[in-house]
Each structure stands twice: as C-alpha cells, then as structure tokens.
Amino acid sequence: MDKQQLSKDILKLVGGEENIDQVTHCMTRLRFNLNDNGKADKATLKNTPGVMGVMENGGQFQVIIGNDVPVVYNALVGNMSKSPDAKPAAAATGGKKKNPLSAVFDFISGVFTPILPAITGAGMIKGIVALLLTFGWIDETSSTYIILSAIGDGAFYFLPIILGISTARKLGSNMYIGAAIGASVMHPTITALLAPGENVSFIGLPVVAATYASSVIPILIAVWLASYVEKAIDKVTHASLKLIVVPTVTLLIIVPVMMIAVGPLGVIIGNGLTDGINWLFNNAGLFAGLLVGGAFSLLIITGMHYALVPIMIGSIATLGYDYLIPLMMVANFAQAGSALGVSLKSKNKQIKSLSASTGVTALMGITEPAMYGVNMRFKKPFVAALIGAAISGAFVSFFQTKAYVIGGLAGLSGIPMIIGPTFVYALIGIVIAVVASAILTYILGFEDVPEAVPAAATTASAEPVTPVAADVNSSASAVSAVEEEKAQDQEVFSPMTGEVKPLSDVPDPAFSEEIMGKGFAIQPTEGRVVSPINGTVFSLSKSGHAIGLVSDNGAEMLIHIGIDTVKLKGQFFSPKVQSGAKVAVGDVLMEFDREEIEKAGYTTITPVIVTNMHQYESIVSAGRTAIKEQELLYTAKA
C-alpha cells in the first residue's frame, strides 16, 4: 500500500487542509478536530483501501488505520503546508456547540494521546527494571540501576512539564508557556519550600503545601486558565510588546494562582478520584471488576476510556499501583479470544484467516481490527468478549490484582506493567479472558459467511456505506472478508416500481459523480423496496434510508432511499429485514411513506448502485425507462 497516496486521499476526504483544526494519532487511529465534520466524506473514507473504519467520538473525527498509523500520520503532516500544531484550537463541530461531556472527553484524549509514547516508553523501562530486579539480574545499589530508574521515572516525575506542553497545544496557546508553568512548580527550591510543615505565603496569601511531582490535574487546570489569560493579555497588548508582556504577565498571574488555589484543589480532586476508585475495588472488588471489565470495550469504542487515564497515572504516582489497567488488559484479551473463537468456528477459509490474524494482533494490544472487523461484524462474538471480560474482571478484582507501572499496550507487550505481588492472578485473569471468550463465541455461534462459489447471483465482502449517513448499523470492516478470485456478470433487478433515471440526475455529488459506485437511480411511484439480488443484507442504517447488500457472488450494492433523508431519523421508514438477513430477489426489504417524505421536503429519488466497481468493467442498462419490481434494471459486466 502506498502510504503517501493514502495520506493524500485522507487529507482530501476530510475536507482538505483548511478543514483541519488539529490532527494527532494514537496507536491505531488518526484523530482529527475538524472545523466542520460535515465536510468530510465519511462514506468514501470507509471504502478507501488502507482505512479500516471511520468514527466520530467526543467531537473527534477518527480514521482507523491500524499499525501503520504513524507512517500515514507523518505523510499526512508532510503534505500539509502548515503544521497542525500551529493552528488554534477550535470546536470541531462546524460551529455547533459540543455537549460538555463530549468536550471533556475530547480535551482529555487530545492532551494525553500525544504524550502516550513518552509515558509508554518510560513505563516499559520501569517494567524492565522491575523484571531485572525480580530475577536478581541487577542490584538496586548499582549505577546501572540508578540510571535505568531515572530514565523510567523521568517522564512521570516531570509529568507536569510534559502535560503543560500537551495541554497548551490542545488549547491553542503557547506550548512553552505551558512548559514554563510546569517547570516553575517543579523547581527544586519550590519543592523544598512546599515541604510539609513549612509556613509559606506569597504577598501575604497562604500557599498550601502540595506535591506536584507526577501530578496531573493541577497542571491541566492551570494551563487551561493560562490559555484565557494569555489570550486576554494578547488582545490588549501592542504588537511590538507582545513578546515580552504576554508571557511575563501570564506566568506572574498563573504560577502563584496555581500554588495558592489550583494546586491544592487539583491535588484534592486527584486524590479523591484515586481514593474513590481504590475504595470501590477494596470494598466491592468482584462486582466492580465485573462491571468495569465487562464495559471496558464499550468505553474504548466511545473514547471514554481516556477519561480514566489521569486516574491511572495518579494512582500509580501516589500509591504505586492501579486497579484499572488490569481490567483494560483483560478486556483487550477477551476481544482477542472472541476473534480466535471465530477462527475456530468458521468454515470459511478467508474468515478463519482474517479472525486468526486480527486475534493475534489483539493479543498484542491492537484490538480495533478484531473488534470492528470480526467481533462487532458478527455481533455475538462481541457479546461473548464482553461477557468473557466481565468474568475475568471479576476474578482479577476479587484478588485485588494491580498494575505497577504504565507502559506498553494493554496486551502481551504490556506484561511488564503487571509484574509484582499479584502477577500470577493477572496472568490467570488473562487466560480466563481469552479462553472464556473463545468458548462463549464457539457456543453462541454466529451467522458464518459461506465459501464463495461460482453462481449467477452475487456474496459477502466489505461494508457498503451510505454517502450521507453516518449511522449505518454495522461496524467498520477492517478487511474485506470474502472476495471472489474472479468476478462474474451480475444481474441487478429493480428494487422498486418507478421511473429509471441516470445517476447524474441525483442531487448529491457522491452519487451523480459516481464517487460511491455506478448504476442507476429510480424515482419511485410506490413506497416499497425489494431485494434486487440474491445475497445478504450487510448493513441497514438506523434511520432506515439506506440498505447495503452483498450478493452471493461478491457484488456489493447500496440502495439509498432519497437524499438527505437521514435527517428524518427513521420517520416514515419501516424496515422489514435486519442486518445479516439472507434475501432473494423480490424479498421485501423496506416500506416507506413516499408522500410524507416528499411533503417533508425531501426527494425520494433512489440510487441503486454497485460500490465495488473495481471488480467490474461496466454497467449495461436493460433499456427500460419505466420499471416494475423484479424487472431487470442493469447488468454489471465483469
């Protein structure tokens, strides 16, 4: 795959550089803050080779890439005329106000995602040092141990400085002022001055003793306040004096405020969250683990797990251990177990290969391919993973299993995180997660995809997606599950009665310019949709306006009832099938109130297209202008 070309395609499909406010990446995803999410072509992005899926969470527009995301990110940034860090922060909702919860998740993920490599690297080193000590391969009085410990502890001890930079970057303020705020409270003289028992004041105001090393919340609040102070001072300062006045006044205001009010408050909040989590696990460990372990994959899907990162860091910094990291690990291992269970159960060679490879990837801590491409696609395996994680979570919490460092992915590479007194229980919990999820997947079963065989009709592959709907009721497919070695001619019969129109008549460029695929449109005279092929309903939008089908021979199709009808949110649509249903030509898929939809101001012209045209040479019309259900509409020529 050409990563350079992929980065150019993504840059164009998210609305161009001018639509990007900020962009960063985590282990598997490009995370965009777009000025207007509506300008991004989500449907085409999903069908772009190299893109595993597209999601919108907490105001972020996320493009799932997989292991190659750092390469794609670097190529993307290289194709931009300005660094994404140079752009001021702005709401990523096209001028619309985000709800407070989404704004908090977006802020936390935007702050912590860029610093994860530093924390991960340092945490891994701490884990390696612990391992060396456990086996007696190093002496804790040796200079080698001292140096390795400093490398591992450095990022955590000076976390306020690192967070100061990342927080300022996220807020669009000066990153180095953020660093200076963190450095001020970490200065050795301040650390000594704030030692417990000392009476300290600043211009007569009492300064409460607080420990800022490894702290999280105080610097987040301080830099957030600094962003407003900096902008306010900048507005009233002459351009010739900005370089001197803005940083000077900002530091003079914020650092004392942090030491007098923000720091103690932040420490109280941080300690309160840490103590609350620990109380929960110490007093209701089994049930806490059951609940959190079972729900962790759902938190990851929504991006809410980033809200737990400050708590994890705070727990390890203040207590030396954390209860949440083991639960995140067993949730990931459960996803791996379910994918491996699919591999054992499936009779389809491609599905077995896909689920086995994504299962192994999930064992290493990269769960998206297994979660989105296998488990959520087949549904029951995802449920099995949630149950397996809940069972394992209950076990590890009952024995108060802990992580002692942060570092590595929450998979096999993260094993050093759990090395300590409860290491054995952690390993048993991991085995439970994998085995229980695999067995449950095997028992619960799923609707397997049959092996592709030559036939006159058309079979299942990747997810066809509506160009205007962001709510198709299926998961983003990581890899096309089944693909014909050689496509065959595909006859497409009319799914409705009406007047045949060329796609150029459809008032949506995604269809009229054949971006999504080729075919014809129908202006319906009746409010019913039937299957145009023999195959499977691969996706059904929540609003009912779009149906994705794959034929028994590999043709991927999309029936899109009306334009912008997603805005009706399901009103006037009545689905008659569910995603995953097997259908034959003429089976009723959907009923809709054509007249009411048109009264609401929407056209009901319906594109009927083949989306995987790379497997076909051309579309040949049957020559009809007026057509009835089940009459031949066109043929896709291989």
XYZ file of C-alpha atoms in Angstrom:
638
model
C 0.000 0.000 0.000
C 1.278 3.455 -0.916
C 1.140 5.322 2.410
C 1.918 8.630 0.724
C -1.066 8.294 -1.601
C -3.276 7.125 1.272
C -2.356 10.227 3.267
C -3.252 12.437 0.285
C -6.596 10.667 -0.113
C -7.391 11.092 3.582
C -6.378 14.760 3.519
C -8.761 15.378 0.628
C -11.639 13.321 2.056
C -11.621 15.032 5.473
C -12.320 18.295 3.670
C -8.806 19.442 2.868
C -6.192 21.152 4.987
C -8.392 24.186 5.516
C -10.925 21.997 7.345
C -8.351 20.593 9.795
C -8.055 22.377 13.103
C -5.820 19.753 14.727
C -4.723 16.230 13.984
C -2.828 13.698 16.056
C -2.765 9.946 16.276
C -2.874 7.156 18.826
C -1.771 3.566 18.316
C -4.258 2.829 15.541
C -6.192 5.987 14.645
C -5.749 9.390 13.106
C -7.664 11.755 15.377
C -8.901 14.909 13.690
C -10.501 18.005 15.138
C -12.262 19.299 12.042
C -13.744 22.741 11.669
C -16.791 21.126 10.054
C -17.304 17.362 10.315
C -19.961 17.633 7.623
C -17.311 18.449 5.014
C -15.633 15.070 5.499
C -16.664 12.336 3.066
C -17.113 9.644 5.671
C -18.566 7.089 3.282
C -15.760 7.281 0.755
C -13.193 7.240 3.551
C -14.619 3.966 4.833
C -14.223 2.433 1.386
C -10.678 3.757 0.889
C -8.090 0.944 0.766
C -5.942 1.191 3.882
C -8.729 2.691 6.015
C -10.219 0.196 8.478
C -13.067 2.423 9.578
C -14.273 5.895 10.481
C -15.785 7.009 13.779
C -16.940 10.216 15.434
C -16.463 10.324 19.201
C -16.342 13.218 21.619
C -16.243 15.710 18.758
C -13.258 13.962 17.179
C -13.307 12.610 13.642
C -11.310 9.376 13.850
C -9.889 7.460 10.896
C -8.821 3.940 11.896
C -5.628 2.864 10.112
C -4.060 0.136 12.258
C -0.377 -0.481 12.861
C 0.725 1.800 10.009
C -0.847 4.909 11.529
C 2.486 6.612 12.455
C 3.697 6.337 8.859
C 0.403 7.647 7.462
C 0.344 10.458 10.032
C 3.862 11.602 9.130
C 2.988 11.515 5.430
C -0.232 13.448 6.118
C 1.549 16.167 8.065
C 4.216 16.285 5.354
C 1.520 17.020 2.780
C 0.186 19.974 4.778
C 1.549 23.464 4.196
C 1.261 24.277 7.908
C 1.890 22.140 10.944
C -1.402 21.073 12.535
C 0.090 22.222 15.846
C 0.263 25.786 14.519
C -3.455 26.111 14.233
C -5.502 27.465 17.124
C -7.893 25.140 18.837
C -11.499 25.436 17.790
C -14.677 23.478 18.161
C -14.695 20.519 15.846
C -18.381 20.664 15.203
C -18.705 23.115 12.391
C -19.669 25.980 14.653
C -22.031 23.896 16.719
C -21.549 23.707 20.429
C -20.439 20.331 21.769
C -22.138 18.986 24.848
C -19.971 19.335 27.967
C -19.294 15.599 28.310
C -18.062 15.323 24.703
C -15.912 18.413 25.222
C -14.290 16.868 28.320
C -13.531 13.584 26.531
C -12.169 15.439 23.533
C -9.951 17.588 25.777
C -8.573 14.648 27.772
C -7.903 12.477 24.724
C -6.326 15.415 22.893
C -3.985 16.079 25.811
C -2.947 12.511 26.599
C -2.743 10.959 23.129
C 0.406 12.898 22.069
C 2.280 12.107 25.298
C 1.495 8.381 25.321
C 4.770 7.446 23.546
C 6.804 9.160 26.294
C 4.756 7.596 29.095
C 4.692 4.210 27.380
C 8.450 4.176 26.782
C 9.240 5.239 30.325
C 6.738 2.768 31.747
C 8.198 -0.099 29.762
C 11.643 0.733 31.115
C 10.243 0.755 34.661
C 8.736 -2.660 33.954
C 12.022 -3.998 32.589
C 13.858 -2.693 35.652
C 11.323 -4.427 37.907
C 11.830 -7.632 35.931
C 15.626 -7.393 36.260
C 15.305 -6.881 39.998
C 12.856 -9.782 40.369
C 15.288 -12.231 38.771
C 18.289 -10.756 40.556
C 19.994 -9.705 37.324
C 20.672 -6.225 38.640
C 21.458 -4.715 42.021
C 19.475 -1.694 43.166
C 22.612 -0.072 44.529
C 24.410 -0.195 41.181
C 24.840 2.847 38.967
C 23.213 0.928 36.099
C 20.056 0.519 38.166
C 20.078 4.191 39.172
C 20.421 5.352 35.555
C 17.733 2.985 34.253
C 15.402 4.035 37.076
C 15.940 7.702 36.234
C 15.090 7.016 32.590
C 11.934 5.215 33.647
C 10.924 7.720 36.335
C 11.829 10.903 34.474
C 8.711 11.200 32.331
C 6.473 10.546 35.331
C 8.301 12.790 37.802
C 8.327 15.715 35.374
C 4.846 14.931 34.100
C 3.596 18.478 34.870
C 6.073 19.875 32.315
C 5.116 17.321 29.642
C 1.426 17.866 30.318
C 1.925 21.621 30.293
C 3.179 21.389 26.710
C 0.474 18.988 25.552
C -2.362 20.878 27.250
C -1.285 24.212 25.787
C -1.007 22.592 22.373
C -4.540 21.219 22.644
C -5.894 24.600 23.755
C -4.066 26.511 21.021
C -1.976 28.556 23.447
C 1.819 28.818 23.683
C 3.225 25.351 24.438
C 6.390 26.730 26.023
C 4.486 28.899 28.458
C 2.681 25.709 29.445
C 6.061 24.039 29.956
C 7.298 27.014 31.978
C 4.296 26.783 34.313
C 5.043 23.115 34.963
C 8.758 23.790 35.384
C 8.100 26.562 37.917
C 6.299 24.327 40.392
C 8.850 21.537 39.799
C 11.839 23.758 40.618
C 13.912 22.227 43.460
C 13.632 25.360 45.629
C 9.832 25.321 45.331
C 9.753 21.606 46.116
C 11.798 22.224 49.259
C 9.778 25.327 50.164
C 6.488 23.382 49.994
C 7.700 20.597 52.249
C 5.032 19.602 54.788
C 5.106 21.652 57.954
C 6.516 24.811 56.377
C 4.504 28.057 56.553
C 4.658 29.631 53.118
C 2.972 32.741 51.765
C 3.067 34.864 48.620
C 2.392 38.619 49.003
C 0.559 37.785 52.199
C -1.568 34.974 50.737
C -1.050 31.487 52.155
C 0.470 28.852 49.879
C -0.724 25.369 50.743
C 1.866 22.594 50.702
C 1.331 20.308 47.715
C 3.418 17.752 45.865
C 3.439 18.479 42.121
C 5.777 15.698 41.002
C 3.828 13.174 38.885
C 0.601 15.148 39.395
C -1.947 15.538 36.609
C -4.971 17.645 37.478
C -3.246 20.800 38.849
C -1.328 21.437 35.626
C -4.385 20.711 33.464
C -6.392 23.349 35.332
C -3.521 25.835 35.465
C -2.745 25.706 31.736
C -6.451 25.867 30.935
C -6.666 29.112 32.946
C -3.417 30.311 31.362
C -4.901 29.935 27.876
C -7.557 32.540 28.757
C -5.113 34.867 30.490
C -2.673 34.635 27.580
C -5.348 35.458 25.011
C -6.760 38.319 27.108
C -3.329 39.923 27.587
C -2.534 39.395 23.901
C -5.642 41.344 22.853
C -4.762 44.478 24.847
C -1.005 44.488 24.180
C 0.620 46.391 21.333
C 2.223 44.133 18.729
C 5.707 45.472 19.492
C 5.415 44.450 23.166
C 3.633 41.087 22.854
C 6.818 39.002 23.019
C 7.732 40.488 26.397
C 4.418 41.363 28.025
C 2.227 38.327 27.224
C 4.428 35.534 28.655
C 5.614 37.683 31.574
C 2.140 38.628 32.775
C 0.765 35.147 32.132
C 3.441 33.491 34.260
C 3.194 36.116 37.016
C -0.546 35.522 37.301
C -0.870 31.769 36.741
C 2.019 30.293 38.740
C 1.039 31.999 42.030
C -2.642 31.190 41.406
C -1.653 27.596 40.822
C 0.323 27.429 44.073
C -2.277 29.259 46.161
C -5.521 27.752 44.850
C -5.328 25.476 41.818
C -2.612 23.143 43.072
C -4.242 22.230 46.389
C -7.654 21.921 44.695
C -6.221 19.755 41.932
C -4.452 17.532 44.432
C -7.679 17.151 46.423
C -9.636 16.229 43.273
C -6.942 13.850 42.051
C -6.574 12.150 45.411
C -10.344 11.976 45.746
C -10.712 10.182 42.390
C -7.859 7.814 43.210
C -9.177 7.096 46.692
C -12.690 6.594 45.337
C -11.551 4.022 42.784
C -9.457 2.222 45.367
C -12.340 2.212 47.864
C -14.589 0.709 45.213
C -12.169 -2.106 44.422
C -11.240 -2.712 48.062
C -14.860 -2.936 49.201
C -16.705 -4.270 46.154
C -13.845 -5.744 44.177
C -15.622 -8.659 42.484
C -18.635 -6.597 41.409
C -16.510 -3.598 40.460
C -14.348 -5.799 38.251
C -17.394 -7.493 36.749
C -18.902 -4.144 35.781
C -15.773 -2.277 34.664
C -14.188 -5.278 32.948
C -17.364 -6.031 31.015
C -17.858 -2.410 29.988
C -14.262 -1.502 29.118
C -14.554 -2.382 25.415
C -17.635 -0.159 25.205
C -15.657 2.659 26.826
C -12.914 2.190 24.232
C -15.432 2.356 21.376
C -16.836 5.649 22.658
C -13.417 7.075 23.574
C -14.480 7.438 27.204
C -11.520 5.343 28.407
C -9.334 8.439 28.026
C -11.169 9.930 30.995
C -9.608 7.166 33.095
C -6.008 7.907 32.058
C -5.473 10.677 34.661
C -6.826 8.347 37.350
C -4.464 5.540 36.293
C -1.464 7.859 36.287
C -2.498 9.430 39.588
C -2.941 6.039 41.256
C 0.496 4.800 40.245
C 2.131 8.133 41.098
C 0.615 8.362 44.576
C 0.017 4.741 45.569
C 2.445 2.821 43.400
C -0.273 0.697 41.781
C -3.524 0.886 39.797
C -6.591 -1.379 39.594
C -7.938 -0.195 36.224
C -5.063 -1.199 33.933
C -5.519 -4.963 34.531
C -9.200 -4.579 33.635
C -8.299 -2.810 30.400
C -5.893 -5.647 29.630
C -8.428 -8.422 30.183
C -10.954 -6.549 28.010
C -8.424 -6.490 25.166
C -7.527 -10.151 25.656
C -11.232 -11.003 25.613
C -11.569 -9.361 22.187
C -8.615 -11.473 21.050
C -10.253 -14.613 22.430
C -13.515 -13.970 20.600
C -11.718 -13.374 17.308
C -9.797 -16.619 17.781
C -13.102 -18.332 18.608
C -14.491 -17.129 15.278
C -11.425 -18.591 13.582
C -12.079 -21.969 15.210
C -15.809 -21.944 14.423
C -15.923 -20.542 10.900
C -15.869 -22.869 7.898
C -14.842 -20.058 5.561
C -11.095 -20.019 4.862
C -10.944 -16.239 4.431
C -12.887 -15.622 7.643
C -10.673 -18.097 9.528
C -7.558 -16.324 8.250
C -8.916 -12.840 8.977
C -10.115 -13.656 12.503
C -6.912 -15.535 13.376
C -4.649 -12.692 12.231
C -6.706 -9.978 13.933
C -6.906 -12.153 17.063
C -3.125 -12.340 17.236
C -2.922 -8.572 16.702
C -5.387 -8.089 19.565
C -3.212 -10.267 21.797
C -0.502 -7.669 21.267
C -2.893 -4.903 22.378
C -4.169 -3.609 18.996
C -7.843 -4.544 19.245
C -9.519 -2.431 16.539
C -9.103 -4.925 13.653
C -10.526 -7.771 15.751
C -13.205 -5.643 17.397
C -14.501 -3.843 14.300
C -13.556 -6.270 11.551
C -14.672 -9.518 13.189
C -16.412 -9.409 16.563
C -18.775 -6.479 16.052
C -19.413 -7.534 12.484
C -20.722 -10.942 13.595
C -22.278 -9.416 16.761
C -22.423 -12.493 19.034
C -18.617 -12.751 19.298
C -18.582 -9.160 20.572
C -21.161 -10.065 23.219
C -19.025 -13.079 24.121
C -15.998 -10.794 24.531
C -17.920 -8.505 26.901
C -19.013 -11.493 28.993
C -15.507 -13.000 28.984
C -14.021 -9.681 30.082
C -16.627 -9.393 32.862
C -15.803 -12.885 34.172
C -12.074 -12.204 34.064
C -12.577 -8.733 35.542
C -14.428 -10.221 38.497
C -11.562 -12.676 39.055
C -8.705 -10.163 38.939
C -10.610 -7.686 41.100
C -11.502 -10.329 43.688
C -7.769 -10.928 44.173
C -7.077 -7.155 44.032
C -4.811 -7.549 41.000
C -2.761 -4.439 40.293
C -0.583 -2.807 37.655
C 2.552 -1.182 38.992
C 3.701 0.900 36.029
C 2.171 2.421 32.904
C 3.842 1.324 29.715
C 3.220 -0.634 26.562
C -0.083 -1.566 25.018
C -2.675 -3.375 27.095
C -1.620 -6.705 25.573
C 1.322 -9.081 25.702
C 3.722 -6.179 25.248
C 2.249 -4.652 28.399
C 3.002 -7.637 30.630
C 5.749 -5.675 32.469
C 3.010 -3.364 33.786
C 1.566 -6.128 35.960
C 4.806 -7.618 37.317
C 4.551 -7.532 41.097
C 2.949 -9.342 44.036
C -0.315 -10.009 42.117
C 1.374 -11.055 38.864
C 0.124 -14.658 38.998
C -3.504 -13.549 39.395
C -3.091 -11.185 36.465
C -1.805 -13.992 34.238
C -4.669 -16.266 35.297
C -7.111 -13.443 34.548
C -5.652 -13.040 31.057
C -6.024 -16.761 30.373
C -9.627 -16.646 31.632
C -10.409 -13.712 29.351
C -9.038 -15.412 26.237
C -10.395 -18.906 26.911
C -13.832 -17.846 28.209
C -14.421 -15.508 25.274
C -13.288 -18.111 22.736
C -15.502 -20.821 24.259
C -18.510 -18.495 24.522
C -18.047 -17.454 20.906
C -17.936 -21.086 19.854
C -21.050 -21.929 21.890
C -23.112 -18.859 20.979
C -22.144 -19.191 17.337
C -22.712 -16.600 14.623
C -24.001 -16.394 11.075
C -20.995 -17.629 9.155
C -20.229 -16.441 5.639
C -20.371 -19.375 3.205
C -17.454 -20.069 0.909
C -17.768 -18.178 -2.336
C -18.796 -20.424 -5.215
C -19.470 -19.574 -8.880
C -23.120 -18.597 -9.242
C -25.383 -16.419 -11.329
C -26.187 -14.135 -8.489
C -23.856 -12.161 -6.350
C -21.596 -12.740 -1.794
C -20.479 -11.005 1.198
C -17.473 -8.853 1.448
C -16.912 -5.416 2.792
C -19.347 -2.907 4.143
C -21.201 -0.807 1.584
C -21.840 2.595 3.105
C -24.219 5.464 2.513
C -22.501 8.686 1.419
C -24.573 10.955 3.620
C -25.426 8.716 6.554
C -23.094 8.482 9.468
C -25.274 5.951 11.234
C -25.142 2.750 9.186
C -25.988 -0.063 11.571
C -22.815 -2.060 11.130
C -19.228 -1.869 12.295
C -16.386 -0.515 10.230
C -14.874 -3.504 8.467
C -11.130 -3.846 8.907
C -10.616 -6.111 5.924
C -12.880 -7.372 3.169
C -13.915 -10.754 4.482
C -14.552 -12.668 1.285
C -13.536 -11.727 -2.207
C -14.078 -13.607 -5.423
C -10.986 -14.710 -7.256
C -12.717 -13.518 -10.410
C -15.938 -11.507 -10.566
C -18.818 -12.694 -12.749
C -21.520 -10.758 -14.544
C -24.122 -9.595 -12.038
C -27.746 -9.031 -12.982
C -29.424 -6.377 -10.856
C -33.204 -6.390 -10.740
C -35.299 -3.379 -9.867
C -35.913 -2.977 -6.121
C -38.945 -0.733 -6.685
C -41.546 0.424 -9.162
C -40.942 3.784 -10.777
C -39.025 5.726 -13.421
C -35.410 4.894 -14.226
C -33.046 7.871 -14.036
C -29.323 8.255 -14.720
C -27.183 8.885 -11.645
C -26.379 12.336 -12.996
C -29.960 13.314 -12.046
C -29.321 12.596 -8.355
C -28.797 15.878 -6.419
C -25.809 14.582 -4.490
C -22.290 14.600 -5.991
C -21.340 11.415 -4.177
C -23.838 9.678 -6.485
C -24.036 11.950 -9.508
C -20.257 11.925 -9.934
C -20.187 8.156 -9.313
C -17.856 8.555 -6.341
C -19.590 5.749 -4.455
C -20.150 3.453 -7.403
C -22.080 3.016 -10.642
C -25.617 2.068 -11.533
C -28.927 3.861 -11.989
C -31.479 5.702 -9.873
C -35.218 5.169 -9.640
C -37.864 7.801 -8.973
C -40.339 5.596 -7.069
C -44.088 5.638 -7.536
C -44.688 3.223 -4.665
C -43.301 3.032 -1.150
C -41.684 -0.380 -1.139
C -38.172 -1.754 -1.639
C -37.420 -5.385 -2.519
C -34.115 -7.161 -2.924
C -32.503 -6.696 -6.347
C -30.177 -9.701 -5.901
C -29.779 -12.998 -4.084
C -27.472 -12.418 -1.166
C -27.167 -10.891 2.293
C -28.256 -7.640 3.921
C -24.873 -6.432 5.063
C -25.886 -3.124 6.620
C -29.053 -1.262 7.462
C -28.919 2.362 8.503
C -30.535 3.195 11.828
C -32.684 5.753 10.051
C -33.789 3.111 7.534
C -32.978 5.203 4.474
C -30.042 3.098 3.237
C -29.589 -0.629 2.717
C -26.275 -2.333 1.977
C -26.324 -5.704 0.232
C -23.740 -8.205 -0.911
C -24.704 -10.802 -3.481
C -23.830 -14.455 -3.431
C -21.049 -13.801 -5.907
C -19.357 -10.751 -4.417
C -21.198 -7.727 -5.817
C -21.562 -5.024 -3.176
C -24.658 -2.881 -3.536
C -26.238 0.160 -1.983
C -29.878 1.220 -2.154
C -30.203 4.787 -0.876
C -33.828 5.920 -0.477
C -33.912 9.662 -1.106
C -31.284 12.304 -0.492
C -30.577 13.722 2.986
C -33.374 11.511 4.323
C -31.048 10.537 7.171
C -32.258 13.762 8.772
C -35.706 12.208 9.178
C -34.157 9.900 11.803
C -36.244 6.914 10.758
C -39.563 8.696 10.470
C -41.660 7.329 7.566
C -39.376 4.266 7.148
C -40.317 0.717 8.181
C -37.524 -1.873 7.756
C -38.665 -5.448 7.107
C -35.277 -7.135 7.498
C -32.299 -6.902 9.790
C -28.600 -6.672 9.067
C -27.262 -10.159 8.332
C -30.512 -11.474 6.813
C -30.321 -13.726 3.764
C -32.527 -12.476 0.936
C -33.590 -13.482 -2.562
C -34.729 -11.339 -5.493
C -38.152 -9.917 -4.633
C -37.945 -10.259 -0.839
C -39.321 -7.117 0.843
C -36.560 -5.085 2.488
C -38.263 -1.804 3.377
C -41.541 0.061 3.262
C -41.625 3.857 3.341
C -44.210 6.625 3.120
C -43.194 8.255 -0.143
C -45.746 11.044 0.027
C -44.923 12.069 3.592
C -41.190 12.097 2.848
C -41.755 14.380 -0.117
C -44.091 16.604 1.946
C -41.267 16.978 4.439
C -39.176 18.490 1.645
C -37.005 15.546 0.605
C -36.650 13.982 -2.805
C -37.237 10.220 -2.888
C -35.049 9.519 -5.927
C -33.231 6.292 -5.049
C -29.741 5.387 -6.328
C -29.236 1.636 -6.826
C -25.504 1.205 -7.269
C -22.671 -1.322 -7.277
C -19.993 0.009 -4.918
C -17.124 -2.398 -5.697
C -16.800 -1.367 -9.340
C -13.091 -2.194 -9.297
C -14.233 -5.792 -9.906
C -16.384 -4.876 -12.901
C -15.694 -3.313 -16.278
C -19.012 -1.588 -16.965
C -22.714 -1.201 -16.218
C -25.092 -2.173 -19.039
C -28.642 -0.830 -18.841
C -31.623 -3.093 -19.552
C -33.042 -0.196 -21.575
C -36.157 0.473 -19.511
C -37.393 3.943 -18.598
C -40.446 2.800 -16.606
C -39.839 -0.244 -14.470
C -41.575 -2.559 -12.025
C -40.251 -4.528 -9.092
C -38.061 -7.501 -10.093
C -37.650 -6.414 -13.710
C -34.031 -6.355 -14.917
C -32.557 -2.916 -14.232
C -28.941 -3.374 -15.386
C -26.074 -5.831 -15.558
C -22.634 -5.292 -14.035
C -20.204 -6.726 -16.595
C -17.080 -8.392 -15.224
